[in-house]
């Protein structure tokens, strides 16, 4: 499809059932139920997304977040997402082997999770990682897994002590089951927008984070496949468990209803309301009286 889409001599189109309207919702519900009765809940949903919604994500059999990432693409939530300088950029880490320590960078504005960047260090030097984050101005809270307390490579300090010494603000994520982390990750994807350029490698990792199918037992195995996407998916689980802590409810500002005038020592008189605010307050009173 990508090849055809980029070639002016080819015609390329993706026509999902949502676009064509070929089936009613009750027919789609019946088709999904049939797939899940044959293949199980997770595998059946993946095949349904593939066949009826033309989902390339769900073709990755056993993808933990396949359906959620497919919906994010359909909703147009993988798009340019600029960093809002008024809000801090927080991070969620997975500390695996020295060569695989992905870091998600995100902002929380109201109820929206804005995933603005993704970093996969190419060295095992913690100082390099912090220098990259500091250089980007990403100085919010660093959410790190519970095993951050182990001694850092080649040092007598723990990793959390090293991060603090480097000026970072690490916060340990409570240890929960993988299942709870996966559910938190799914909720986070449904609330998120992803920067299409800066997070592209991380997004591909979320699509590929999966478990194998056990054909004899007709179910998926419980543990993730040990491949390049495993730590990306784990870091996202940690993000899912932590981003709501940064959600700040916007303060409710009640409109001013009455002008109060105050005399200053120099003889001038000031009001707590501008002329425009007084006119708007007058209009509200008239509407209320009507």
PDB file of C-alpha atoms in Angstrom:
ATOM      1  CA  UNK A   1       0.000   0.000   0.000  1.00  0.00           C
ATOM      2  CA  UNK A   2       2.788   2.438   0.900  1.00  0.00           C
ATOM      3  CA  UNK A   3       4.522   1.635  -2.388  1.00  0.00           C
ATOM      4  CA  UNK A   4       1.360   2.238  -4.384  1.00  0.00           C
ATOM      5  CA  UNK A   5       0.501   5.396  -2.482  1.00  0.00           C
ATOM      6  CA  UNK A   6       3.864   6.895  -3.391  1.00  0.00           C
ATOM      7  CA  UNK A   7       3.667   5.977  -7.082  1.00  0.00           C
ATOM      8  CA  UNK A   8       1.618   8.293  -9.370  1.00  0.00           C
ATOM      9  CA  UNK A   9       1.067   5.376 -11.771  1.00  0.00           C
ATOM     10  CA  UNK A  10      -0.821   3.390  -9.148  1.00  0.00           C
ATOM     11  CA  UNK A  11      -4.228   3.819  -7.539  1.00  0.00           C
ATOM     12  CA  UNK A  12      -4.263   3.281  -3.774  1.00  0.00           C
ATOM     13  CA  UNK A  13      -7.202   3.440  -1.398  1.00  0.00           C
ATOM     14  CA  UNK A  14      -8.058   2.054   2.022  1.00  0.00           C
ATOM     15  CA  UNK A  15     -11.795   1.478   2.351  1.00  0.00           C
ATOM     16  CA  UNK A  16     -12.709   0.391   5.859  1.00  0.00           C
ATOM     17  CA  UNK A  17     -16.248  -0.492   6.842  1.00  0.00           C
ATOM     18  CA  UNK A  18     -16.453   2.850   8.632  1.00  0.00           C
ATOM     19  CA  UNK A  19     -15.770   4.598   5.315  1.00  0.00           C
ATOM     20  CA  UNK A  20     -17.990   2.456   3.087  1.00  0.00           C
ATOM     21  CA  UNK A  21     -20.887   1.946   5.503  1.00  0.00           C
ATOM     22  CA  UNK A  22     -21.296  -1.519   3.980  1.00  0.00           C
ATOM     23  CA  UNK A  23     -22.520  -3.096   7.223  1.00  0.00           C
ATOM     24  CA  UNK A  24     -24.795  -2.009  10.031  1.00  0.00           C
ATOM     25  CA  UNK A  25     -23.469  -1.852  13.584  1.00  0.00           C
ATOM     26  CA  UNK A  26     -25.426  -4.962  14.623  1.00  0.00           C
ATOM     27  CA  UNK A  27     -23.828  -6.880  11.741  1.00  0.00           C
ATOM     28  CA  UNK A  28     -20.369  -5.713  12.827  1.00  0.00           C
ATOM     29  CA  UNK A  29     -21.112  -6.752  16.405  1.00  0.00           C
ATOM     30  CA  UNK A  30     -22.129 -10.208  15.156  1.00  0.00           C
ATOM     31  CA  UNK A  31     -18.950 -10.538  13.068  1.00  0.00           C
ATOM     32  CA  UNK A  32     -16.765  -9.551  16.031  1.00  0.00           C
ATOM     33  CA  UNK A  33     -18.542 -12.030  18.305  1.00  0.00           C
ATOM     34  CA  UNK A  34     -17.976 -14.794  15.728  1.00  0.00           C
ATOM     35  CA  UNK A  35     -14.249 -14.041  15.442  1.00  0.00           C
ATOM     36  CA  UNK A  36     -13.854 -13.978  19.218  1.00  0.00           C
ATOM     37  CA  UNK A  37     -15.817 -17.223  19.662  1.00  0.00           C
ATOM     38  CA  UNK A  38     -13.433 -18.977  17.268  1.00  0.00           C
ATOM     39  CA  UNK A  39     -10.091 -17.359  18.124  1.00  0.00           C
ATOM     40  CA  UNK A  40     -10.550 -15.942  21.617  1.00  0.00           C
ATOM     41  CA  UNK A  41     -11.148 -12.364  22.741  1.00  0.00           C
ATOM     42  CA  UNK A  42      -7.761 -10.820  21.906  1.00  0.00           C
ATOM     43  CA  UNK A  43      -6.893 -12.677  18.701  1.00  0.00           C
ATOM     44  CA  UNK A  44     -10.475 -12.355  17.479  1.00  0.00           C
ATOM     45  CA  UNK A  45     -10.437  -8.594  18.000  1.00  0.00           C
ATOM     46  CA  UNK A  46      -7.137  -8.317  16.118  1.00  0.00           C
ATOM     47  CA  UNK A  47      -8.512 -10.212  13.126  1.00  0.00           C
ATOM     48  CA  UNK A  48     -11.736  -8.180  13.192  1.00  0.00           C
ATOM     49  CA  UNK A  49      -9.775  -4.919  13.174  1.00  0.00           C
ATOM     50  CA  UNK A  50      -7.655  -6.229  10.305  1.00  0.00           C
ATOM     51  CA  UNK A  51     -10.520  -7.460   8.128  1.00  0.00           C
ATOM     52  CA  UNK A  52     -13.202  -4.824   8.722  1.00  0.00           C
ATOM     53  CA  UNK A  53     -11.226  -1.708   9.637  1.00  0.00           C
ATOM     54  CA  UNK A  54      -8.269  -2.398   7.306  1.00  0.00           C
ATOM     55  CA  UNK A  55      -5.952  -2.064  10.298  1.00  0.00           C
ATOM     56  CA  UNK A  56      -2.293  -2.635   9.547  1.00  0.00           C
ATOM     57  CA  UNK A  57      -1.614  -2.485  13.306  1.00  0.00           C
ATOM     58  CA  UNK A  58      -3.908  -5.375  14.126  1.00  0.00           C
ATOM     59  CA  UNK A  59      -2.172  -7.522  11.536  1.00  0.00           C
ATOM     60  CA  UNK A  60       0.555  -7.799  14.181  1.00  0.00           C
ATOM     61  CA  UNK A  61      -1.022 -10.821  15.842  1.00  0.00           C
ATOM     62  CA  UNK A  62      -0.919 -10.603  19.620  1.00  0.00           C
ATOM     63  CA  UNK A  63      -0.150  -6.862  19.726  1.00  0.00           C
ATOM     64  CA  UNK A  64      -1.075  -5.631  23.194  1.00  0.00           C
ATOM     65  CA  UNK A  65      -2.044  -2.179  21.951  1.00  0.00           C
ATOM     66  CA  UNK A  66      -3.011  -3.008  18.355  1.00  0.00           C
ATOM     67  CA  UNK A  67      -6.656  -1.965  18.564  1.00  0.00           C
ATOM     68  CA  UNK A  68      -5.863   1.224  20.485  1.00  0.00           C
ATOM     69  CA  UNK A  69      -3.115   2.289  18.066  1.00  0.00           C
ATOM     70  CA  UNK A  70      -5.376   1.551  15.102  1.00  0.00           C
ATOM     71  CA  UNK A  71      -8.038   3.800  16.608  1.00  0.00           C
ATOM     72  CA  UNK A  72      -5.476   6.537  17.273  1.00  0.00           C
ATOM     73  CA  UNK A  73      -4.554   6.470  13.586  1.00  0.00           C
ATOM     74  CA  UNK A  74      -8.196   6.494  12.461  1.00  0.00           C
ATOM     75  CA  UNK A  75      -8.905   9.433  14.769  1.00  0.00           C
ATOM     76  CA  UNK A  76      -5.966  11.412  13.373  1.00  0.00           C
ATOM     77  CA  UNK A  77      -4.198  11.472  16.749  1.00  0.00           C
ATOM     78  CA  UNK A  78      -0.787  10.665  15.263  1.00  0.00           C
ATOM     79  CA  UNK A  79      -0.054  14.121  13.953  1.00  0.00           C
ATOM     80  CA  UNK A  80       2.154  17.171  14.560  1.00  0.00           C
ATOM     81  CA  UNK A  81       2.108  17.922  18.315  1.00  0.00           C
ATOM     82  CA  UNK A  82       4.176  20.990  19.231  1.00  0.00           C
ATOM     83  CA  UNK A  83       5.616  21.340  22.723  1.00  0.00           C
ATOM     84  CA  UNK A  84       3.577  23.822  24.773  1.00  0.00           C
ATOM     85  CA  UNK A  85       6.146  25.961  26.587  1.00  0.00           C
ATOM     86  CA  UNK A  86       3.631  26.812  29.336  1.00  0.00           C
ATOM     87  CA  UNK A  87       3.622  23.234  30.618  1.00  0.00           C
ATOM     88  CA  UNK A  88       6.500  21.010  31.799  1.00  0.00           C
ATOM     89  CA  UNK A  89       7.577  17.976  29.782  1.00  0.00           C
ATOM     90  CA  UNK A  90       7.619  14.841  31.930  1.00  0.00           C
ATOM     91  CA  UNK A  91       9.281  11.534  31.120  1.00  0.00           C
ATOM     92  CA  UNK A  92       8.584   7.821  31.608  1.00  0.00           C
ATOM     93  CA  UNK A  93      11.541   5.424  31.537  1.00  0.00           C
ATOM     94  CA  UNK A  94      12.186   1.730  31.284  1.00  0.00           C
ATOM     95  CA  UNK A  95      15.581   0.734  32.633  1.00  0.00           C
ATOM     96  CA  UNK A  96      16.454  -2.493  30.880  1.00  0.00           C
ATOM     97  CA  UNK A  97      19.778  -3.579  29.449  1.00  0.00           C
ATOM     98  CA  UNK A  98      22.367  -0.865  28.944  1.00  0.00           C
ATOM     99  CA  UNK A  99      21.562  -0.617  25.228  1.00  0.00           C
ATOM    100  CA  UNK A 100      17.770  -0.500  25.492  1.00  0.00           C
ATOM    101  CA  UNK A 101      16.374   2.185  27.783  1.00  0.00           C
ATOM    102  CA  UNK A 102      13.546   4.005  25.978  1.00  0.00           C
ATOM    103  CA  UNK A 103      12.162   7.243  27.375  1.00  0.00           C
ATOM    104  CA  UNK A 104       8.728   8.690  26.518  1.00  0.00           C
ATOM    105  CA  UNK A 105       8.389  12.483  26.839  1.00  0.00           C
ATOM    106  CA  UNK A 106       4.924  13.888  27.477  1.00  0.00           C
ATOM    107  CA  UNK A 107       2.830  16.820  28.631  1.00  0.00           C
ATOM    108  CA  UNK A 108      -0.558  16.763  30.324  1.00  0.00           C
ATOM    109  CA  UNK A 109      -2.948  19.595  29.509  1.00  0.00           C
ATOM    110  CA  UNK A 110      -6.388  19.170  31.015  1.00  0.00           C
ATOM    111  CA  UNK A 111      -7.525  15.647  30.199  1.00  0.00           C
ATOM    112  CA  UNK A 112      -5.292  15.345  27.148  1.00  0.00           C
ATOM    113  CA  UNK A 113      -2.050  13.413  27.127  1.00  0.00           C
ATOM    114  CA  UNK A 114       0.350  14.982  24.609  1.00  0.00           C
ATOM    115  CA  UNK A 115       3.241  12.661  23.697  1.00  0.00           C
ATOM    116  CA  UNK A 116       5.756  15.117  22.286  1.00  0.00           C
ATOM    117  CA  UNK A 117       8.968  13.088  21.975  1.00  0.00           C
ATOM    118  CA  UNK A 118      10.632   9.692  22.263  1.00  0.00           C
ATOM    119  CA  UNK A 119      14.272   8.992  23.093  1.00  0.00           C
ATOM    120  CA  UNK A 120      16.200   5.755  22.660  1.00  0.00           C
ATOM    121  CA  UNK A 121      19.745   6.313  24.006  1.00  0.00           C
ATOM    122  CA  UNK A 122      22.593   5.014  21.886  1.00  0.00           C
ATOM    123  CA  UNK A 123      24.965   4.753  24.855  1.00  0.00           C
ATOM    124  CA  UNK A 124      24.913   3.321  28.375  1.00  0.00           C
ATOM    125  CA  UNK A 125      25.959   6.646  29.945  1.00  0.00           C
ATOM    126  CA  UNK A 126      23.225   8.044  32.176  1.00  0.00           C
ATOM    127  CA  UNK A 127      24.814  11.482  31.959  1.00  0.00           C
ATOM    128  CA  UNK A 128      24.335  11.450  28.178  1.00  0.00           C
ATOM    129  CA  UNK A 129      20.661  10.690  28.587  1.00  0.00           C
ATOM    130  CA  UNK A 130      20.155  13.533  31.049  1.00  0.00           C
ATOM    131  CA  UNK A 131      22.142  15.899  28.816  1.00  0.00           C
ATOM    132  CA  UNK A 132      19.801  15.074  25.916  1.00  0.00           C
ATOM    133  CA  UNK A 133      16.706  15.721  28.043  1.00  0.00           C
ATOM    134  CA  UNK A 134      18.128  18.922  29.513  1.00  0.00           C
ATOM    135  CA  UNK A 135      19.128  20.131  26.070  1.00  0.00           C
ATOM    136  CA  UNK A 136      15.533  19.732  24.935  1.00  0.00           C
ATOM    137  CA  UNK A 137      14.247  21.573  28.003  1.00  0.00           C
ATOM    138  CA  UNK A 138      12.410  18.472  29.245  1.00  0.00           C
ATOM    139  CA  UNK A 139      12.712  19.097  32.984  1.00  0.00           C
ATOM    140  CA  UNK A 140       9.469  17.801  34.445  1.00  0.00           C
ATOM    141  CA  UNK A 141       9.062  14.713  36.625  1.00  0.00           C
ATOM    142  CA  UNK A 142      10.974  11.579  35.595  1.00  0.00           C
ATOM    143  CA  UNK A 143       8.782   8.521  36.211  1.00  0.00           C
ATOM    144  CA  UNK A 144      11.029   5.510  36.685  1.00  0.00           C
ATOM    145  CA  UNK A 145      10.354   1.830  37.518  1.00  0.00           C
ATOM    146  CA  UNK A 146      10.599   0.492  41.037  1.00  0.00           C
ATOM    147  CA  UNK A 147      13.960  -1.227  40.348  1.00  0.00           C
ATOM    148  CA  UNK A 148      15.636   2.186  40.037  1.00  0.00           C
ATOM    149  CA  UNK A 149      17.081   1.530  43.496  1.00  0.00           C
ATOM    150  CA  UNK A 150      19.619  -0.991  42.195  1.00  0.00           C
ATOM    151  CA  UNK A 151      23.235   0.130  42.010  1.00  0.00           C
ATOM    152  CA  UNK A 152      24.052   2.009  38.813  1.00  0.00           C
ATOM    153  CA  UNK A 153      26.523   0.485  36.379  1.00  0.00           C
ATOM    154  CA  UNK A 154      30.151   0.966  37.466  1.00  0.00           C
ATOM    155  CA  UNK A 155      29.186   3.033  40.514  1.00  0.00           C
ATOM    156  CA  UNK A 156      28.348   2.568  44.180  1.00  0.00           C
ATOM    157  CA  UNK A 157      25.367   4.904  43.816  1.00  0.00           C
ATOM    158  CA  UNK A 158      21.871   3.776  42.921  1.00  0.00           C
ATOM    159  CA  UNK A 159      20.444   4.999  39.661  1.00  0.00           C
ATOM    160  CA  UNK A 160      17.957   7.227  41.452  1.00  0.00           C
ATOM    161  CA  UNK A 161      20.833   8.877  43.360  1.00  0.00           C
ATOM    162  CA  UNK A 162      22.663   9.408  40.086  1.00  0.00           C
ATOM    163  CA  UNK A 163      19.609  11.027  38.488  1.00  0.00           C
ATOM    164  CA  UNK A 164      19.190  13.396  41.437  1.00  0.00           C
ATOM    165  CA  UNK A 165      22.875  14.291  41.339  1.00  0.00           C
ATOM    166  CA  UNK A 166      22.424  15.178  37.669  1.00  0.00           C
ATOM    167  CA  UNK A 167      19.608  17.570  38.499  1.00  0.00           C
ATOM    168  CA  UNK A 168      16.709  15.359  37.450  1.00  0.00           C
ATOM    169  CA  UNK A 169      13.500  14.809  39.447  1.00  0.00           C
ATOM    170  CA  UNK A 170      12.914  11.044  39.517  1.00  0.00           C
ATOM    171  CA  UNK A 171       9.782   9.542  41.026  1.00  0.00           C
ATOM    172  CA  UNK A 172       9.380   5.800  41.500  1.00  0.00           C
ATOM    173  CA  UNK A 173       6.311   4.137  40.017  1.00  0.00           C
ATOM    174  CA  UNK A 174       4.636   1.670  42.393  1.00  0.00           C
ATOM    175  CA  UNK A 175       5.041  -1.987  41.475  1.00  0.00           C
ATOM    176  CA  UNK A 176       1.832  -3.374  39.985  1.00  0.00           C
ATOM    177  CA  UNK A 177       0.957  -6.390  37.876  1.00  0.00           C
ATOM    178  CA  UNK A 178       1.742  -6.388  34.161  1.00  0.00           C
ATOM    179  CA  UNK A 179      -1.997  -6.712  33.510  1.00  0.00           C
ATOM    180  CA  UNK A 180      -2.750  -3.523  35.436  1.00  0.00           C
ATOM    181  CA  UNK A 181       0.047  -1.742  33.593  1.00  0.00           C
ATOM    182  CA  UNK A 182      -1.304  -2.880  30.225  1.00  0.00           C
ATOM    183  CA  UNK A 183      -4.780  -1.637  31.055  1.00  0.00           C
ATOM    184  CA  UNK A 184      -3.348   1.716  32.150  1.00  0.00           C
ATOM    185  CA  UNK A 185      -1.379   1.814  28.901  1.00  0.00           C
ATOM    186  CA  UNK A 186      -4.525   1.251  26.818  1.00  0.00           C
ATOM    187  CA  UNK A 187      -6.361   4.041  28.633  1.00  0.00           C
ATOM    188  CA  UNK A 188      -3.387   6.339  28.065  1.00  0.00           C
ATOM    189  CA  UNK A 189      -3.333   5.637  24.308  1.00  0.00           C
ATOM    190  CA  UNK A 190      -7.029   6.441  24.067  1.00  0.00           C
ATOM    191  CA  UNK A 191      -6.378   9.814  25.726  1.00  0.00           C
ATOM    192  CA  UNK A 192      -3.204  10.627  23.802  1.00  0.00           C
ATOM    193  CA  UNK A 193      -2.040  12.487  20.747  1.00  0.00           C
ATOM    194  CA  UNK A 194       1.393  11.504  19.393  1.00  0.00           C
ATOM    195  CA  UNK A 195       3.806  13.707  17.505  1.00  0.00           C
ATOM    196  CA  UNK A 196       4.087  11.878  14.195  1.00  0.00           C
ATOM    197  CA  UNK A 197       7.724  12.780  13.582  1.00  0.00           C
ATOM    198  CA  UNK A 198       9.477  12.794  16.949  1.00  0.00           C
ATOM    199  CA  UNK A 199       7.700   9.713  18.345  1.00  0.00           C
ATOM    200  CA  UNK A 200       7.653   7.639  15.129  1.00  0.00           C
ATOM    201  CA  UNK A 201      10.040   4.943  16.425  1.00  0.00           C
ATOM    202  CA  UNK A 202       8.156   4.692  19.707  1.00  0.00           C
ATOM    203  CA  UNK A 203       4.810   4.481  17.902  1.00  0.00           C
ATOM    204  CA  UNK A 204       6.106   1.590  15.791  1.00  0.00           C
ATOM    205  CA  UNK A 205       7.267  -0.055  18.998  1.00  0.00           C
ATOM    206  CA  UNK A 206       3.785   0.216  20.520  1.00  0.00           C
ATOM    207  CA  UNK A 207       2.301  -1.396  17.422  1.00  0.00           C
ATOM    208  CA  UNK A 208       4.832  -4.246  17.623  1.00  0.00           C
ATOM    209  CA  UNK A 209       4.721  -4.837  21.399  1.00  0.00           C
ATOM    210  CA  UNK A 210       3.141  -8.284  21.485  1.00  0.00           C
ATOM    211  CA  UNK A 211       2.906 -11.797  22.839  1.00  0.00           C
ATOM    212  CA  UNK A 212       2.930 -15.110  21.007  1.00  0.00           C
ATOM    213  CA  UNK A 213      -0.123 -17.198  20.218  1.00  0.00           C
ATOM    214  CA  UNK A 214      -0.246 -20.693  21.738  1.00  0.00           C
ATOM    215  CA  UNK A 215      -2.088 -22.707  19.096  1.00  0.00           C
ATOM    216  CA  UNK A 216      -2.520 -25.757  21.324  1.00  0.00           C
ATOM    217  CA  UNK A 217      -4.161 -23.819  24.145  1.00  0.00           C
ATOM    218  CA  UNK A 218      -5.915 -21.362  21.774  1.00  0.00           C
ATOM    219  CA  UNK A 219      -4.741 -18.425  23.808  1.00  0.00           C
ATOM    220  CA  UNK A 220      -1.881 -15.949  23.954  1.00  0.00           C
ATOM    221  CA  UNK A 221       1.084 -16.584  26.177  1.00  0.00           C
ATOM    222  CA  UNK A 222       1.286 -14.403  29.258  1.00  0.00           C
ATOM    223  CA  UNK A 223       4.679 -12.779  28.715  1.00  0.00           C
ATOM    224  CA  UNK A 224       5.755 -10.313  25.983  1.00  0.00           C
ATOM    225  CA  UNK A 225       7.962 -11.414  23.132  1.00  0.00           C
ATOM    226  CA  UNK A 226      11.585 -10.571  23.926  1.00  0.00           C
ATOM    227  CA  UNK A 227      12.333  -8.362  20.940  1.00  0.00           C
ATOM    228  CA  UNK A 228      13.199  -4.727  20.134  1.00  0.00           C
ATOM    229  CA  UNK A 229       9.725  -3.471  21.094  1.00  0.00           C
ATOM    230  CA  UNK A 230       9.530  -5.032  24.559  1.00  0.00           C
ATOM    231  CA  UNK A 231      11.140  -2.173  26.493  1.00  0.00           C
ATOM    232  CA  UNK A 232       9.269   0.448  24.476  1.00  0.00           C
ATOM    233  CA  UNK A 233       6.011  -1.172  25.521  1.00  0.00           C
ATOM    234  CA  UNK A 234       7.174  -1.479  29.132  1.00  0.00           C
ATOM    235  CA  UNK A 235       8.071   2.215  29.271  1.00  0.00           C
ATOM    236  CA  UNK A 236       4.598   3.000  27.939  1.00  0.00           C
ATOM    237  CA  UNK A 237       3.039   0.887  30.698  1.00  0.00           C
ATOM    238  CA  UNK A 238       4.901   3.058  33.204  1.00  0.00           C
ATOM    239  CA  UNK A 239       3.651   6.189  31.459  1.00  0.00           C
ATOM    240  CA  UNK A 240       0.117   4.821  31.673  1.00  0.00           C
ATOM    241  CA  UNK A 241       0.505   4.370  35.425  1.00  0.00           C
ATOM    242  CA  UNK A 242       1.857   7.880  36.015  1.00  0.00           C
ATOM    243  CA  UNK A 243       0.496  10.521  33.627  1.00  0.00           C
ATOM    244  CA  UNK A 244      -2.699  11.178  35.570  1.00  0.00           C
ATOM    245  CA  UNK A 245      -0.630  12.395  38.513  1.00  0.00           C
ATOM    246  CA  UNK A 246       0.351  15.368  36.360  1.00  0.00           C
ATOM    247  CA  UNK A 247      -3.172  16.219  35.298  1.00  0.00           C
ATOM    248  CA  UNK A 248      -3.915  19.698  36.579  1.00  0.00           C
ATOM    249  CA  UNK A 249      -7.482  20.818  36.592  1.00  0.00           C
ATOM    250  CA  UNK A 250      -7.834  24.308  35.199  1.00  0.00           C
ATOM    251  CA  UNK A 251      -8.929  26.767  37.895  1.00  0.00           C
ATOM    252  CA  UNK A 252     -12.522  27.854  37.624  1.00  0.00           C
ATOM    253  CA  UNK A 253     -12.627  31.622  37.188  1.00  0.00           C
ATOM    254  CA  UNK A 254     -15.993  33.030  38.143  1.00  0.00           C
ATOM    255  CA  UNK A 255     -17.060  36.060  36.132  1.00  0.00           C
ATOM    256  CA  UNK A 256     -17.113  39.332  38.033  1.00  0.00           C
ATOM    257  CA  UNK A 257     -20.656  40.501  38.671  1.00  0.00           C
ATOM    258  CA  UNK A 258     -20.360  43.891  40.324  1.00  0.00           C
ATOM    259  CA  UNK A 259     -18.023  46.837  39.915  1.00  0.00           C
ATOM    260  CA  UNK A 260     -16.240  47.955  43.085  1.00  0.00           C
ATOM    261  CA  UNK A 261     -14.561  51.350  43.071  1.00  0.00           C
ATOM    262  CA  UNK A 262     -11.606  52.208  45.309  1.00  0.00           C
ATOM    263  CA  UNK A 263     -10.132  55.657  45.916  1.00  0.00           C
ATOM    264  CA  UNK A 264      -6.349  55.860  45.915  1.00  0.00           C
ATOM    265  CA  UNK A 265      -4.366  58.276  48.138  1.00  0.00           C
ATOM    266  CA  UNK A 266      -3.511  60.362  45.076  1.00  0.00           C
ATOM    267  CA  UNK A 267      -7.188  61.026  44.459  1.00  0.00           C
ATOM    268  CA  UNK A 268      -7.674  58.678  41.513  1.00  0.00           C
ATOM    269  CA  UNK A 269     -10.443  56.087  41.526  1.00  0.00           C
ATOM    270  CA  UNK A 270      -9.944  52.548  40.200  1.00  0.00           C
ATOM    271  CA  UNK A 271     -12.385  49.700  39.567  1.00  0.00           C
ATOM    272  CA  UNK A 272     -11.966  45.964  39.894  1.00  0.00           C
ATOM    273  CA  UNK A 273     -13.565  45.598  36.448  1.00  0.00           C
ATOM    274  CA  UNK A 274     -12.646  46.920  33.045  1.00  0.00           C
ATOM    275  CA  UNK A 275     -15.243  48.771  30.989  1.00  0.00           C
ATOM    276  CA  UNK A 276     -15.695  45.678  28.828  1.00  0.00           C
ATOM    277  CA  UNK A 277     -16.219  43.479  31.879  1.00  0.00           C
ATOM    278  CA  UNK A 278     -18.839  45.907  33.199  1.00  0.00           C
ATOM    279  CA  UNK A 279     -20.687  45.845  29.859  1.00  0.00           C
ATOM    280  CA  UNK A 280     -20.601  42.039  29.781  1.00  0.00           C
ATOM    281  CA  UNK A 281     -21.868  41.857  33.373  1.00  0.00           C
ATOM    282  CA  UNK A 282     -24.706  44.222  32.478  1.00  0.00           C
ATOM    283  CA  UNK A 283     -25.627  42.048  29.493  1.00  0.00           C
ATOM    284  CA  UNK A 284     -25.690  38.923  31.696  1.00  0.00           C
ATOM    285  CA  UNK A 285     -28.003  40.636  34.182  1.00  0.00           C
ATOM    286  CA  UNK A 286     -30.360  41.656  31.382  1.00  0.00           C
ATOM    287  CA  UNK A 287     -30.449  38.132  29.964  1.00  0.00           C
ATOM    288  CA  UNK A 288     -31.091  36.709  33.405  1.00  0.00           C
ATOM    289  CA  UNK A 289     -33.897  39.218  33.992  1.00  0.00           C
ATOM    290  CA  UNK A 290     -35.482  38.312  30.674  1.00  0.00           C
TER     291      UNK A 290
END
